[in-house]
PDB file of C-alpha atoms in Angstrom:
ATOM      1  CA  MET A1054      25.407-226.942 -60.889  1.00 39.00           C
ATOM      2  CA  LEU A1055      27.334-227.289 -57.616  1.00 38.00           C
ATOM      3  CA  THR A1056      26.278-223.792 -56.525  1.00 45.00           C
ATOM      4  CA  GLU A1057      22.649-224.598 -57.298  1.00 42.00           C
ATOM      5  CA  MET A1058      22.816-227.788 -55.241  1.00 41.00           C
ATOM      6  CA  GLU A1059      24.316-225.876 -52.286  1.00 44.00           C
ATOM      7  CA  ASN A1060      21.535-223.268 -52.527  1.00 45.00           C
ATOM      8  CA  ARG A1061      18.956-226.059 -52.514  1.00 47.00           C
ATOM      9  CA  THR A1062      20.283-227.816 -49.444  1.00 47.00           C
ATOM     10  CA  SER A1063      22.139-225.346 -47.221  1.00 59.00           C
ATOM     11  CA  VAL A1064      19.396-223.043 -45.957  1.00 72.00           C
ATOM     12  CA  GLN A1065      20.614-221.670 -42.625  1.00 81.00           C
ATOM     13  CA  GLU A1066      17.838-219.232 -41.764  1.00 86.00           C
ATOM     14  CA  PHE A1067      14.594-217.594 -42.855  1.00 91.00           C
ATOM     15  CA  THR A1068      13.470-213.988 -42.492  1.00 89.00           C
ATOM     16  CA  LEU A1069      10.072-213.267 -40.918  1.00 90.00           C
ATOM     17  CA  GLU A1070       8.579-210.299 -42.724  1.00 87.00           C
ATOM     18  CA  GLY A1071       5.897-209.414 -40.175  1.00 85.00           C
ATOM     19  CA  PHE A1072       3.599-206.544 -41.192  1.00 85.00           C
ATOM     20  CA  PRO A1073       5.701-204.224 -43.423  1.00 84.00           C
ATOM     21  CA  THR A1074       2.763-201.979 -44.418  1.00 82.00           C
ATOM     22  CA  ILE A1075       2.081-200.986 -40.795  1.00 84.00           C
ATOM     23  CA  GLN A1076       5.612-201.234 -39.425  1.00 81.00           C
ATOM     24  CA  HIS A1077       5.579-197.449 -38.828  1.00 84.00           C
ATOM     25  CA  LEU A1078       3.063-198.179 -36.038  1.00 86.00           C
ATOM     26  CA  GLY A1079       5.433-200.762 -34.584  1.00 85.00           C
ATOM     27  CA  LYS A1080       5.799-199.281 -31.095  1.00 89.00           C
ATOM     28  CA  VAL A1081       2.046-198.860 -30.632  1.00 93.00           C
ATOM     29  CA  LEU A1082       1.365-202.383 -31.939  1.00 91.00           C
ATOM     30  CA  PHE A1083       4.133-203.716 -29.703  1.00 93.00           C
ATOM     31  CA  LEU A1084       2.451-202.235 -26.632  1.00 94.00           C
ATOM     32  CA  VAL A1085      -1.039-203.459 -27.623  1.00 92.00           C
ATOM     33  CA  HIS A1086       0.118-207.000 -28.359  1.00 92.00           C
ATOM     34  CA  LEU A1087       2.349-207.100 -25.271  1.00 94.00           C
ATOM     35  CA  LEU A1088      -0.640-206.232 -23.055  1.00 94.00           C
ATOM     36  CA  ALA A1089      -2.808-208.792 -24.870  1.00 92.00           C
ATOM     37  CA  TYR A1090      -0.088-211.446 -24.479  1.00 94.00           C
ATOM     38  CA  LEU A1091       0.376-210.746 -20.765  1.00 94.00           C
ATOM     39  CA  ALA A1092      -3.392-210.692 -20.172  1.00 92.00           C
ATOM     40  CA  SER A1093      -4.060-213.947 -22.018  1.00 91.00           C
ATOM     41  CA  THR A1094      -1.092-215.714 -20.390  1.00 93.00           C
ATOM     42  CA  ALA A1095      -2.079-214.465 -16.926  1.00 91.00           C
ATOM     43  CA  GLY A1096      -5.748-215.396 -17.441  1.00 88.00           C
ATOM     44  CA  ASN A1097      -4.956-218.910 -18.619  1.00 90.00           C
ATOM     45  CA  ALA A1098      -2.316-219.360 -15.891  1.00 91.00           C
ATOM     46  CA  ILE A1099      -4.873-218.318 -13.253  1.00 87.00           C
ATOM     47  CA  ILE A1100      -7.282-220.977 -14.513  1.00 87.00           C
ATOM     48  CA  VAL A1101      -4.606-223.685 -14.308  1.00 89.00           C
ATOM     49  CA  THR A1102      -3.470-222.555 -10.835  1.00 87.00           C
ATOM     50  CA  ILE A1103      -6.962-222.306  -9.337  1.00 86.00           C
ATOM     51  CA  THR A1104      -8.015-225.659 -10.768  1.00 86.00           C
ATOM     52  CA  CYS A1105      -4.987-227.320  -9.166  1.00 86.00           C
ATOM     53  CA  ALA A1106      -5.336-225.450  -5.855  1.00 82.00           C
ATOM     54  CA  ASP A1107      -9.080-225.772  -5.199  1.00 79.00           C
ATOM     55  CA  SER A1108     -10.437-229.282  -4.642  1.00 81.00           C
ATOM     56  CA  ARG A1109     -13.967-228.172  -5.586  1.00 81.00           C
ATOM     57  CA  LEU A1110     -12.730-227.605  -9.143  1.00 82.00           C
ATOM     58  CA  HIS A1111     -11.328-231.130  -9.444  1.00 86.00           C
ATOM     59  CA  THR A1112     -14.077-232.085 -11.880  1.00 88.00           C
ATOM     60  CA  PRO A1113     -13.852-233.250 -15.519  1.00 91.00           C
ATOM     61  CA  MET A1114     -15.047-229.877 -16.844  1.00 87.00           C
ATOM     62  CA  TYR A1115     -12.356-227.880 -15.045  1.00 87.00           C
ATOM     63  CA  LEU A1116      -9.727-230.543 -15.754  1.00 91.00           C
ATOM     64  CA  PHE A1117     -10.343-230.155 -19.489  1.00 91.00           C
ATOM     65  CA  LEU A1118     -10.451-226.360 -19.184  1.00 88.00           C
ATOM     66  CA  SER A1119      -7.173-226.206 -17.284  1.00 91.00           C
ATOM     67  CA  ILE A1120      -5.425-228.408 -19.853  1.00 94.00           C
ATOM     68  CA  PHE A1121      -6.927-226.304 -22.652  1.00 92.00           C
ATOM     69  CA  SER A1122      -5.654-223.138 -20.912  1.00 91.00           C
ATOM     70  CA  PHE A1123      -2.189-224.681 -20.581  1.00 94.00           C
ATOM     71  CA  VAL A1124      -2.212-225.482 -24.307  1.00 94.00           C
ATOM     72  CA  GLU A1125      -3.313-221.928 -25.121  1.00 92.00           C
ATOM     73  CA  CYS A1126      -0.378-220.558 -23.108  1.00 93.00           C
ATOM     74  CA  GLY A1127       1.929-222.755 -25.141  1.00 94.00           C
ATOM     75  CA  VAL A1128       0.451-221.649 -28.469  1.00 93.00           C
ATOM     76  CA  VAL A1129       0.731-217.908 -27.766  1.00 93.00           C
ATOM     77  CA  SER A1130       4.191-218.272 -26.199  1.00 94.00           C
ATOM     78  CA  ALA A1131       5.437-220.040 -29.326  1.00 93.00           C
ATOM     79  CA  VAL A1132       4.411-217.164 -31.576  1.00 93.00           C
ATOM     80  CA  ILE A1133       3.819-213.830 -29.834  1.00 93.00           C
ATOM     81  CA  PRO A1134       7.329-213.124 -28.395  1.00 92.00           C
ATOM     82  CA  LYS A1135       8.772-213.164 -31.935  1.00 91.00           C
ATOM     83  CA  LEU A1136       5.924-210.945 -33.143  1.00 91.00           C
ATOM     84  CA  LEU A1137       6.708-208.429 -30.388  1.00 92.00           C
ATOM     85  CA  VAL A1138      10.360-208.294 -31.492  1.00 91.00           C
ATOM     86  CA  ILE A1139       9.241-207.757 -35.103  1.00 91.00           C
ATOM     87  CA  PHE A1140       6.990-204.848 -34.092  1.00 90.00           C
ATOM     88  CA  LEU A1141       9.838-203.311 -32.106  1.00 88.00           C
ATOM     89  CA  LEU A1142      12.800-203.909 -34.429  1.00 87.00           C
ATOM     90  CA  GLY A1143      11.366-204.825 -37.833  1.00 83.00           C
ATOM     91  CA  ARG A1144      11.757-208.070 -39.768  1.00 80.00           C
ATOM     92  CA  GLN A1145      13.645-210.786 -37.927  1.00 85.00           C
ATOM     93  CA  THR A1146      15.700-213.808 -38.912  1.00 89.00           C
ATOM     94  CA  ILE A1147      15.031-217.274 -37.535  1.00 91.00           C
ATOM     95  CA  SER A1148      17.260-220.308 -38.002  1.00 91.00           C
ATOM     96  CA  PHE A1149      16.073-223.295 -40.033  1.00 90.00           C
ATOM     97  CA  PRO A1150      15.793-225.640 -36.974  1.00 91.00           C
ATOM     98  CA  ALA A1151      14.143-222.926 -34.818  1.00 92.00           C
ATOM     99  CA  CYS A1152      11.624-222.239 -37.580  1.00 93.00           C
ATOM    100  CA  PHE A1153      10.511-225.860 -37.728  1.00 94.00           C
ATOM    101  CA  ILE A1154      10.470-226.163 -33.938  1.00 95.00           C
ATOM    102  CA  GLN A1155       8.188-223.112 -33.780  1.00 95.00           C
ATOM    103  CA  ALA A1156       5.958-224.542 -36.521  1.00 94.00           C
ATOM    104  CA  PHE A1157       5.783-227.903 -34.714  1.00 96.00           C
ATOM    105  CA  VAL A1158       4.892-226.415 -31.307  1.00 96.00           C
ATOM    106  CA  PHE A1159       2.235-224.163 -32.846  1.00 94.00           C
ATOM    107  CA  LEU A1160       0.635-226.856 -35.029  1.00 95.00           C
ATOM    108  CA  PHE A1161       0.912-229.696 -32.487  1.00 97.00           C
ATOM    109  CA  LEU A1162      -0.632-227.684 -29.655  1.00 95.00           C
ATOM    110  CA  GLY A1163      -3.159-226.168 -32.075  1.00 93.00           C
ATOM    111  CA  ALA A1164      -4.282-229.616 -33.261  1.00 95.00           C
ATOM    112  CA  ALA A1165      -4.451-230.871 -29.662  1.00 96.00           C
ATOM    113  CA  ALA A1166      -6.562-227.789 -28.779  1.00 94.00           C
ATOM    114  CA  PHE A1167      -9.097-228.648 -31.493  1.00 94.00           C
ATOM    115  CA  PHE A1168      -9.407-232.208 -30.204  1.00 95.00           C
ATOM    116  CA  LEU A1169      -9.729-230.854 -26.646  1.00 94.00           C
ATOM    117  CA  ILE A1170     -12.555-228.568 -27.772  1.00 93.00           C
ATOM    118  CA  ALA A1171     -14.381-231.639 -29.098  1.00 94.00           C
ATOM    119  CA  VAL A1172     -13.821-233.415 -25.766  1.00 94.00           C
ATOM    120  CA  MET A1173     -15.063-230.348 -23.836  1.00 91.00           C
ATOM    121  CA  SER A1174     -18.188-230.271 -26.021  1.00 91.00           C
ATOM    122  CA  LEU A1175     -18.829-233.937 -25.265  1.00 93.00           C
ATOM    123  CA  ASP A1176     -18.343-233.225 -21.557  1.00 91.00           C
ATOM    124  CA  GLN A1177     -20.925-230.414 -21.752  1.00 88.00           C
ATOM    125  CA  TYR A1178     -23.301-232.730 -23.612  1.00 91.00           C
ATOM    126  CA  VAL A1179     -23.059-235.485 -20.981  1.00 92.00           C
ATOM    127  CA  ALA A1180     -23.359-232.978 -18.099  1.00 87.00           C
ATOM    128  CA  ILE A1181     -26.515-231.330 -19.497  1.00 86.00           C
ATOM    129  CA  CYS A1182     -28.218-234.146 -21.401  1.00 88.00           C
ATOM    130  CA  LYS A1183     -27.313-237.119 -19.198  1.00 89.00           C
ATOM    131  CA  PRO A1184     -26.727-235.613 -15.736  1.00 87.00           C
ATOM    132  CA  LEU A1185     -27.582-238.806 -13.815  1.00 89.00           C
ATOM    133  CA  HIS A1186     -24.997-240.823 -15.748  1.00 91.00           C
ATOM    134  CA  TYR A1187     -22.338-238.053 -15.737  1.00 91.00           C
ATOM    135  CA  PRO A1188     -20.227-239.354 -12.791  1.00 91.00           C
ATOM    136  CA  THR A1189     -20.196-242.852 -14.291  1.00 93.00           C
ATOM    137  CA  ILE A1190     -19.405-241.820 -17.863  1.00 92.00           C
ATOM    138  CA  MET A1191     -16.878-239.057 -17.126  1.00 93.00           C
ATOM    139  CA  ASN A1192     -14.878-240.950 -14.533  1.00 93.00           C
ATOM    140  CA  PRO A1193     -11.144-240.200 -13.957  1.00 91.00           C
ATOM    141  CA  LYS A1194     -10.003-243.056 -16.211  1.00 94.00           C
ATOM    142  CA  THR A1195     -12.179-241.870 -19.105  1.00 94.00           C
ATOM    143  CA  CYS A1196     -10.974-238.280 -18.676  1.00 94.00           C
ATOM    144  CA  PHE A1197      -7.336-239.412 -18.690  1.00 95.00           C
ATOM    145  CA  LEU A1198      -7.867-241.486 -21.840  1.00 96.00           C
ATOM    146  CA  LEU A1199      -9.644-238.633 -23.636  1.00 96.00           C
ATOM    147  CA  VAL A1200      -6.895-236.113 -22.848  1.00 96.00           C
ATOM    148  CA  THR A1201      -4.168-238.605 -23.787  1.00 97.00           C
ATOM    149  CA  ALA A1202      -5.956-239.352 -27.058  1.00 97.00           C
ATOM    150  CA  CYS A1203      -5.994-235.639 -27.971  1.00 96.00           C
ATOM    151  CA  PHE A1204      -2.203-235.358 -27.738  1.00 97.00           C
ATOM    152  CA  ALA A1205      -1.457-238.877 -29.009  1.00 97.00           C
ATOM    153  CA  LEU A1206      -3.521-238.239 -32.152  1.00 96.00           C
ATOM    154  CA  ALA A1207      -2.081-234.766 -32.813  1.00 96.00           C
ATOM    155  CA  PHE A1208       1.581-235.796 -32.438  1.00 97.00           C
ATOM    156  CA  PRO A1209       2.000-238.247 -35.366  1.00 96.00           C
ATOM    157  CA  LEU A1210      -0.210-236.175 -37.685  1.00 96.00           C
ATOM    158  CA  ILE A1211       1.803-232.969 -37.216  1.00 96.00           C
ATOM    159  CA  THR A1212       5.200-234.680 -36.957  1.00 96.00           C
ATOM    160  CA  GLY A1213       4.694-236.573 -40.228  1.00 95.00           C
ATOM    161  CA  LEU A1214       3.608-233.434 -42.067  1.00 95.00           C
ATOM    162  CA  LEU A1215       6.497-231.293 -40.817  1.00 95.00           C
ATOM    163  CA  VAL A1216       9.087-233.982 -41.565  1.00 94.00           C
ATOM    164  CA  LYS A1217       7.779-234.017 -45.133  1.00 94.00           C
ATOM    165  CA  VAL A1218       7.969-230.209 -45.362  1.00 93.00           C
ATOM    166  CA  SER A1219      11.499-230.126 -43.882  1.00 90.00           C
ATOM    167  CA  LEU A1220      12.693-232.432 -46.668  1.00 90.00           C
ATOM    168  CA  LEU A1221      11.665-229.940 -49.364  1.00 89.00           C
ATOM    169  CA  SER A1222      14.326-227.882 -51.138  1.00 87.00           C
ATOM    170  CA  PHE A1223      14.459-224.143 -50.404  1.00 86.00           C
ATOM    171  CA  CYS A1224      16.323-222.221 -53.100  1.00 81.00           C
ATOM    172  CA  GLY A1225      15.491-218.666 -52.112  1.00 73.00           C
ATOM    173  CA  PRO A1226      14.205-216.103 -51.484  1.00 78.00           C
ATOM    174  CA  HIS A1227      14.025-217.047 -47.802  1.00 86.00           C
ATOM    175  CA  VAL A1228      11.630-214.308 -46.689  1.00 88.00           C
ATOM    176  CA  ILE A1229       8.489-215.729 -45.039  1.00 89.00           C
ATOM    177  CA  PRO A1230       5.590-213.280 -45.592  1.00 87.00           C
ATOM    178  CA  HIS A1231       4.267-213.853 -42.083  1.00 87.00           C
ATOM    179  CA  PHE A1232       5.101-213.103 -38.444  1.00 89.00           C
ATOM    180  CA  PHE A1233       5.959-216.723 -37.582  1.00 90.00           C
ATOM    181  CA  CYS A1234       6.877-219.946 -39.369  1.00 91.00           C
ATOM    182  CA  GLU A1235       3.393-220.714 -40.618  1.00 88.00           C
ATOM    183  CA  LEU A1236       3.079-223.806 -42.787  1.00 88.00           C
ATOM    184  CA  GLY A1237       1.491-222.310 -45.933  1.00 86.00           C
ATOM    185  CA  PRO A1238       4.042-219.517 -46.519  1.00 87.00           C
ATOM    186  CA  LEU A1239       6.843-221.952 -45.650  1.00 89.00           C
ATOM    187  CA  ILE A1240       5.710-224.444 -48.307  1.00 89.00           C
ATOM    188  CA  HIS A1241       5.471-221.625 -50.866  1.00 87.00           C
ATOM    189  CA  LEU A1242       9.170-220.832 -50.409  1.00 88.00           C
ATOM    190  CA  SER A1243      10.148-224.294 -51.625  1.00 87.00           C
ATOM    191  CA  CYS A1244      11.424-224.835 -55.156  1.00 86.00           C
ATOM    192  CA  SER A1245      10.412-228.536 -55.010  1.00 85.00           C
ATOM    193  CA  ASP A1246       7.170-229.977 -56.318  1.00 86.00           C
ATOM    194  CA  THR A1247       4.900-229.237 -53.349  1.00 87.00           C
ATOM    195  CA  ARG A1248       1.632-230.679 -54.656  1.00 89.00           C
ATOM    196  CA  SER A1249       1.765-233.816 -52.494  1.00 92.00           C
ATOM    197  CA  VAL A1250       2.719-231.808 -49.381  1.00 93.00           C
ATOM    198  CA  GLU A1251      -0.063-229.272 -49.993  1.00 90.00           C
ATOM    199  CA  MET A1252      -2.573-232.082 -50.457  1.00 91.00           C
ATOM    200  CA  LEU A1253      -1.407-233.794 -47.249  1.00 93.00           C
ATOM    201  CA  ALA A1254      -1.638-230.492 -45.346  1.00 92.00           C
ATOM    202  CA  LEU A1255      -5.157-229.924 -46.676  1.00 91.00           C
ATOM    203  CA  ILE A1256      -6.325-233.448 -45.791  1.00 93.00           C
ATOM    204  CA  LEU A1257      -4.926-233.164 -42.243  1.00 94.00           C
ATOM    205  CA  ALA A1258      -6.472-229.707 -41.784  1.00 91.00           C
ATOM    206  CA  LEU A1259      -9.845-231.024 -42.967  1.00 92.00           C
ATOM    207  CA  PHE A1260      -9.602-234.024 -40.638  1.00 94.00           C
ATOM    208  CA  ILE A1261      -8.517-232.073 -37.532  1.00 94.00           C
ATOM    209  CA  ILE A1262     -10.792-229.049 -37.920  1.00 92.00           C
ATOM    210  CA  PHE A1263     -13.922-230.758 -39.206  1.00 92.00           C
ATOM    211  CA  THR A1264     -13.712-233.663 -36.749  1.00 94.00           C
ATOM    212  CA  SER A1265     -13.795-231.072 -33.976  1.00 93.00           C
ATOM    213  CA  ILE A1266     -16.521-229.002 -35.684  1.00 92.00           C
ATOM    214  CA  ILE A1267     -18.804-231.988 -36.333  1.00 94.00           C
ATOM    215  CA  ILE A1268     -18.500-233.327 -32.769  1.00 94.00           C
ATOM    216  CA  THR A1269     -19.114-229.815 -31.380  1.00 92.00           C
ATOM    217  CA  ILE A1270     -22.168-229.219 -33.595  1.00 92.00           C
ATOM    218  CA  ILE A1271     -23.706-232.598 -32.677  1.00 94.00           C
ATOM    219  CA  ALA A1272     -23.045-232.027 -28.966  1.00 92.00           C
ATOM    220  CA  TYR A1273     -24.439-228.488 -28.883  1.00 90.00           C
ATOM    221  CA  SER A1274     -27.448-229.430 -31.035  1.00 91.00           C
ATOM    222  CA  ASN A1275     -28.411-232.003 -28.428  1.00 92.00           C
ATOM    223  CA  ILE A1276     -27.702-229.487 -25.663  1.00 89.00           C
ATOM    224  CA  VAL A1277     -30.046-226.949 -27.289  1.00 87.00           C
ATOM    225  CA  VAL A1278     -32.815-229.576 -27.582  1.00 89.00           C
ATOM    226  CA  THR A1279     -32.388-230.436 -23.889  1.00 87.00           C
ATOM    227  CA  ILE A1280     -32.376-226.756 -22.873  1.00 85.00           C
ATOM    228  CA  MET A1281     -35.621-226.157 -24.770  1.00 84.00           C
ATOM    229  CA  GLN A1282     -37.251-228.819 -22.619  1.00 83.00           C
ATOM    230  CA  LEU A1283     -36.347-227.080 -19.352  1.00 77.00           C
ATOM    231  CA  PRO A1284     -39.486-225.910 -17.525  1.00 78.00           C
ATOM    232  CA  SER A1285     -38.034-222.685 -16.108  1.00 77.00           C
ATOM    233  CA  ALA A1286     -37.496-219.662 -18.356  1.00 76.00           C
ATOM    234  CA  LYS A1287     -34.706-218.499 -16.018  1.00 75.00           C
ATOM    235  CA  GLU A1288     -32.872-221.813 -16.395  1.00 73.00           C
ATOM    236  CA  LYS A1289     -33.258-221.626 -20.178  1.00 75.00           C
ATOM    237  CA  LYS A1290     -31.844-218.091 -20.289  1.00 74.00           C
ATOM    238  CA  LYS A1291     -28.873-219.025 -18.090  1.00 70.00           C
ATOM    239  CA  ALA A1292     -28.067-222.140 -20.145  1.00 71.00           C
ATOM    240  CA  PHE A1293     -28.388-220.298 -23.470  1.00 72.00           C
ATOM    241  CA  SER A1294     -26.176-217.490 -22.170  1.00 69.00           C
ATOM    242  CA  THR A1295     -23.410-219.952 -21.294  1.00 67.00           C
ATOM    243  CA  CYS A1296     -23.685-221.869 -24.570  1.00 74.00           C
ATOM    244  CA  SER A1297     -23.822-218.747 -26.758  1.00 73.00           C
ATOM    245  CA  SER A1298     -20.676-217.286 -25.184  1.00 68.00           C
ATOM    246  CA  HIS A1299     -18.835-220.570 -25.764  1.00 73.00           C
ATOM    247  CA  LEU A1300     -20.006-220.696 -29.378  1.00 78.00           C
ATOM    248  CA  ILE A1301     -18.821-217.123 -30.067  1.00 77.00           C
ATOM    249  CA  VAL A1302     -15.228-218.064 -29.204  1.00 76.00           C
ATOM    250  CA  LEU A1303     -15.502-221.369 -31.081  1.00 81.00           C
ATOM    251  CA  SER A1304     -16.801-219.543 -34.168  1.00 82.00           C
ATOM    252  CA  LEU A1305     -13.818-217.176 -34.117  1.00 79.00           C
ATOM    253  CA  MET A1306     -11.393-220.060 -33.727  1.00 82.00           C
ATOM    254  CA  TYR A1307     -13.004-222.351 -36.291  1.00 85.00           C
ATOM    255  CA  GLY A1308     -13.626-219.525 -38.764  1.00 82.00           C
ATOM    256  CA  SER A1309     -10.061-218.222 -38.754  1.00 79.00           C
ATOM    257  CA  CYS A1310      -8.572-221.729 -39.051  1.00 83.00           C
ATOM    258  CA  VAL A1311     -10.891-222.725 -41.896  1.00 80.00           C
ATOM    259  CA  PHE A1312      -9.923-219.485 -43.687  1.00 78.00           C
ATOM    260  CA  ILE A1313      -6.189-220.162 -43.231  1.00 77.00           C
ATOM    261  CA  TYR A1314      -5.871-223.909 -43.725  1.00 76.00           C
ATOM    262  CA  VAL A1315      -8.881-225.366 -45.541  1.00 75.00           C
ATOM    263  CA  LYS A1316      -8.092-224.378 -49.102  1.00 62.00           C
ATOM    264  CA  PRO A1317      -5.900-226.122 -51.668  1.00 54.00           C
ATOM    265  CA  LYS A1318      -4.063-222.979 -52.853  1.00 55.00           C
ATOM    266  CA  GLN A1319      -2.809-220.142 -50.690  1.00 48.00           C
ATOM    267  CA  THR A1320      -0.803-218.107 -53.211  1.00 47.00           C
ATOM    268  CA  ASN A1321      -3.052-215.051 -53.304  1.00 45.00           C
ATOM    269  CA  THR A1322      -4.132-215.044 -49.674  1.00 53.00           C
ATOM    270  CA  LEU A1323      -0.913-214.897 -47.667  1.00 56.00           C
ATOM    271  CA  ASP A1324      -1.518-211.273 -46.643  1.00 60.00           C
ATOM    272  CA  SER A1325      -5.038-211.981 -45.391  1.00 61.00           C
ATOM    273  CA  ASN A1326      -3.750-215.119 -43.614  1.00 75.00           C
ATOM    274  CA  ARG A1327      -1.658-212.884 -41.368  1.00 79.00           C
ATOM    275  CA  GLU A1328      -4.726-211.008 -40.135  1.00 77.00           C
ATOM    276  CA  ALA A1329      -6.625-214.276 -39.590  1.00 79.00           C
ATOM    277  CA  ALA A1330      -3.649-215.686 -37.670  1.00 84.00           C
ATOM    278  CA  ILE A1331      -3.784-212.680 -35.314  1.00 85.00           C
ATOM    279  CA  VAL A1332      -7.335-213.756 -34.386  1.00 80.00           C
ATOM    280  CA  ASN A1333      -6.071-217.249 -33.550  1.00 82.00           C
ATOM    281  CA  THR A1334      -2.931-216.248 -31.672  1.00 86.00           C
ATOM    282  CA  VAL A1335      -4.038-213.049 -29.907  1.00 86.00           C
ATOM    283  CA  VAL A1336      -7.827-212.590 -29.814  1.00 84.00           C
ATOM    284  CA  THR A1337      -9.179-216.066 -28.936  1.00 84.00           C
ATOM    285  CA  PRO A1338      -6.533-216.838 -26.263  1.00 86.00           C
ATOM    286  CA  LEU A1339      -7.458-213.493 -24.675  1.00 85.00           C
ATOM    287  CA  LEU A1340     -11.200-214.235 -24.766  1.00 82.00           C
ATOM    288  CA  ASN A1341     -11.059-217.878 -23.665  1.00 80.00           C
ATOM    289  CA  PRO A1342     -10.343-217.263 -19.945  1.00 80.00           C
ATOM    290  CA  VAL A1343     -13.137-214.690 -19.768  1.00 77.00           C
ATOM    291  CA  ILE A1344     -15.706-216.710 -21.689  1.00 76.00           C
ATOM    292  CA  TYR A1345     -15.034-220.154 -20.269  1.00 68.00           C
ATOM    293  CA  THR A1346     -14.297-219.687 -16.591  1.00 64.00           C
ATOM    294  CA  LEU A1347     -13.482-216.229 -15.275  1.00 56.00           C
ATOM    295  CA  ARG A1348     -17.165-215.281 -15.635  1.00 60.00           C
ATOM    296  CA  ASN A1349     -18.105-218.395 -13.657  1.00 68.00           C
ATOM    297  CA  LYS A1350     -19.262-217.793 -10.045  1.00 69.00           C
ATOM    298  CA  GLN A1351     -17.591-220.965  -8.801  1.00 70.00           C
ATOM    299  CA  VAL A1352     -14.256-219.815 -10.229  1.00 72.00           C
ATOM    300  CA  HIS A1353     -14.738-216.322  -8.785  1.00 69.00           C
ATOM    301  CA  GLN A1354     -15.276-217.807  -5.328  1.00 74.00           C
ATOM    302  CA  ALA A1355     -12.237-220.085  -5.653  1.00 72.00           C
ATOM    303  CA  LEU A1356     -10.120-217.131  -6.830  1.00 70.00           C
ATOM    304  CA  ARG A1357     -11.220-214.955  -3.890  1.00 73.00           C
ATOM    305  CA  GLU A1358     -10.475-217.719  -1.389  1.00 72.00           C
ATOM    306  CA  THR A1359      -7.068-218.382  -2.949  1.00 68.00           C
ATOM    307  CA  ILE A1360      -6.180-214.679  -2.699  1.00 70.00           C
ATOM    308  CA  CYS A1361      -7.355-214.601   0.921  1.00 74.00           C
ATOM    309  CA  ARG A1362      -5.207-217.627   1.772  1.00 69.00           C
ATOM    310  CA  MET A1363      -2.194-215.970   0.161  1.00 65.00           C
ATOM    311  CA  LYS A1364      -2.769-212.805   2.238  1.00 64.00           C
ATOM    312  CA  ILE A1365      -3.128-214.795   5.471  1.00 65.00           C
ATOM    313  CA  SER A1366       0.035-216.812   4.756  1.00 62.00           C
ATOM    314  CA  ARG A1367       1.980-213.544   4.538  1.00 60.00           C
TER     315      ARG A1367
END
């Protein structure tokens, strides 16, 4: 009985399994994911730097984009370095506190990113559908409150859930069938009754993801109606091109998260969750800088001028 109680309460570390079926391709996958990680981090860092450096980009749209890029850097940096080590050296151990810290950073920033996407969609809606009122509505105070609300809402939701998960008993095995401390596989390792935790996780996932989806759909539906009323075919094409590229990235992000989190049972889908998580942690952070701003002429001009100033200063 004493031994059983010690096993239930004295978990020191977990083992991250990674991708055992393709581990023989580890060095190739390490190189591919390293390049993707560097590219996505550099792209998002460029957006943040340019937005801070160029006064012409001190607008609500670029403020939200720079904060979103900063959050994306945090999400990928919480997960990808460990994945790279797994590809290079095989399955890796992670301590109990480090595992929950990683899970918190990933889920907290991920939840904040979904709320930020909703805010960015509202910003697009006001800019396109109510352009005359845009400066009044999206003033600095409103922008600050919206950004603060995104993080203030995400923090208690994710903290409460992870505190509840950390109080579960883990009797072994301690192998997480994933490449990071993802919530579903972590809950499945527990020998406690996890029904209430699974239900709480599902409710929070539904609230966070579908709040963002509904706001985005309503905003873009109104944007499409407004675009259809534009007199110029060239203006319509340009507006639709911008919106469609945004929606492609949003579809990838929403789709993968719905697949991973919005289901009551995850027992038979842990393997497929790993592939979906790659989309969230590698693909969309890589696409976001390209889709949102690096294809924007205003950003291109600001980037060129920043590079020129750096050359002159030398």
